[in-house]
XYZ file of C-alpha atoms in Angstrom:
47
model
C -64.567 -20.439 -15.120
C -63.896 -16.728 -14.655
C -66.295 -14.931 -12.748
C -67.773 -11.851 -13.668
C -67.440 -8.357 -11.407
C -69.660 -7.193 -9.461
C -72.582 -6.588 -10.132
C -72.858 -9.648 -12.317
C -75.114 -9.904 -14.976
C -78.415 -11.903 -14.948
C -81.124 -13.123 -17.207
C -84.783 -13.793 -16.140
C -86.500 -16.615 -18.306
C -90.131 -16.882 -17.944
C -92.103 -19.657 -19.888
C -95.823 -18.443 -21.508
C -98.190 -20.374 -23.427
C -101.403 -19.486 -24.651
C -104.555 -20.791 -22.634
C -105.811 -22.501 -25.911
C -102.790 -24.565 -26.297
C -103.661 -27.823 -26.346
C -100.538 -29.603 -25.035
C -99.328 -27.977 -21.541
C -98.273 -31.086 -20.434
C -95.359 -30.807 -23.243
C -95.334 -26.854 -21.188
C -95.112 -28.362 -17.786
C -92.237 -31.187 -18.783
C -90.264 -28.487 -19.833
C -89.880 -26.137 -16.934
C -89.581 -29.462 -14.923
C -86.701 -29.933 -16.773
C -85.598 -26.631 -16.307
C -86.198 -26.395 -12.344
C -84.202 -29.996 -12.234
C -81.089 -28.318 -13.619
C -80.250 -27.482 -10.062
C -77.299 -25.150 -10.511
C -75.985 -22.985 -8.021
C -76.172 -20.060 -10.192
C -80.011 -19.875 -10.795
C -82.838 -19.312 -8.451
C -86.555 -20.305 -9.288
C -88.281 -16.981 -8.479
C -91.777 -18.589 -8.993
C -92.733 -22.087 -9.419
């Protein structure tokens, strides 16, 4: 892997649903997935 210069470039990824959306579980299993990634390059900001 090459890295990139400084400053490197990031992306923010939030996850939204709509409060009448009947399955946030489905919601919920997915950003678990995401937070159990667990790579050194990304940082949960909230959650």
């Amino acid at each position: 892997v090459i890295p990139f210069t400084q400053p490197a470039p990031t992306r923010r990824i939030a996850i939204a649903w709509r409060k009448s959306f009947v399955r946030v579980e489905a919601v919920e299993k997915i950003a678990e997935a995401i937070r159990s990634i667990g790579s050194d390059y990304m940082k949960v900001v909230n959650g």
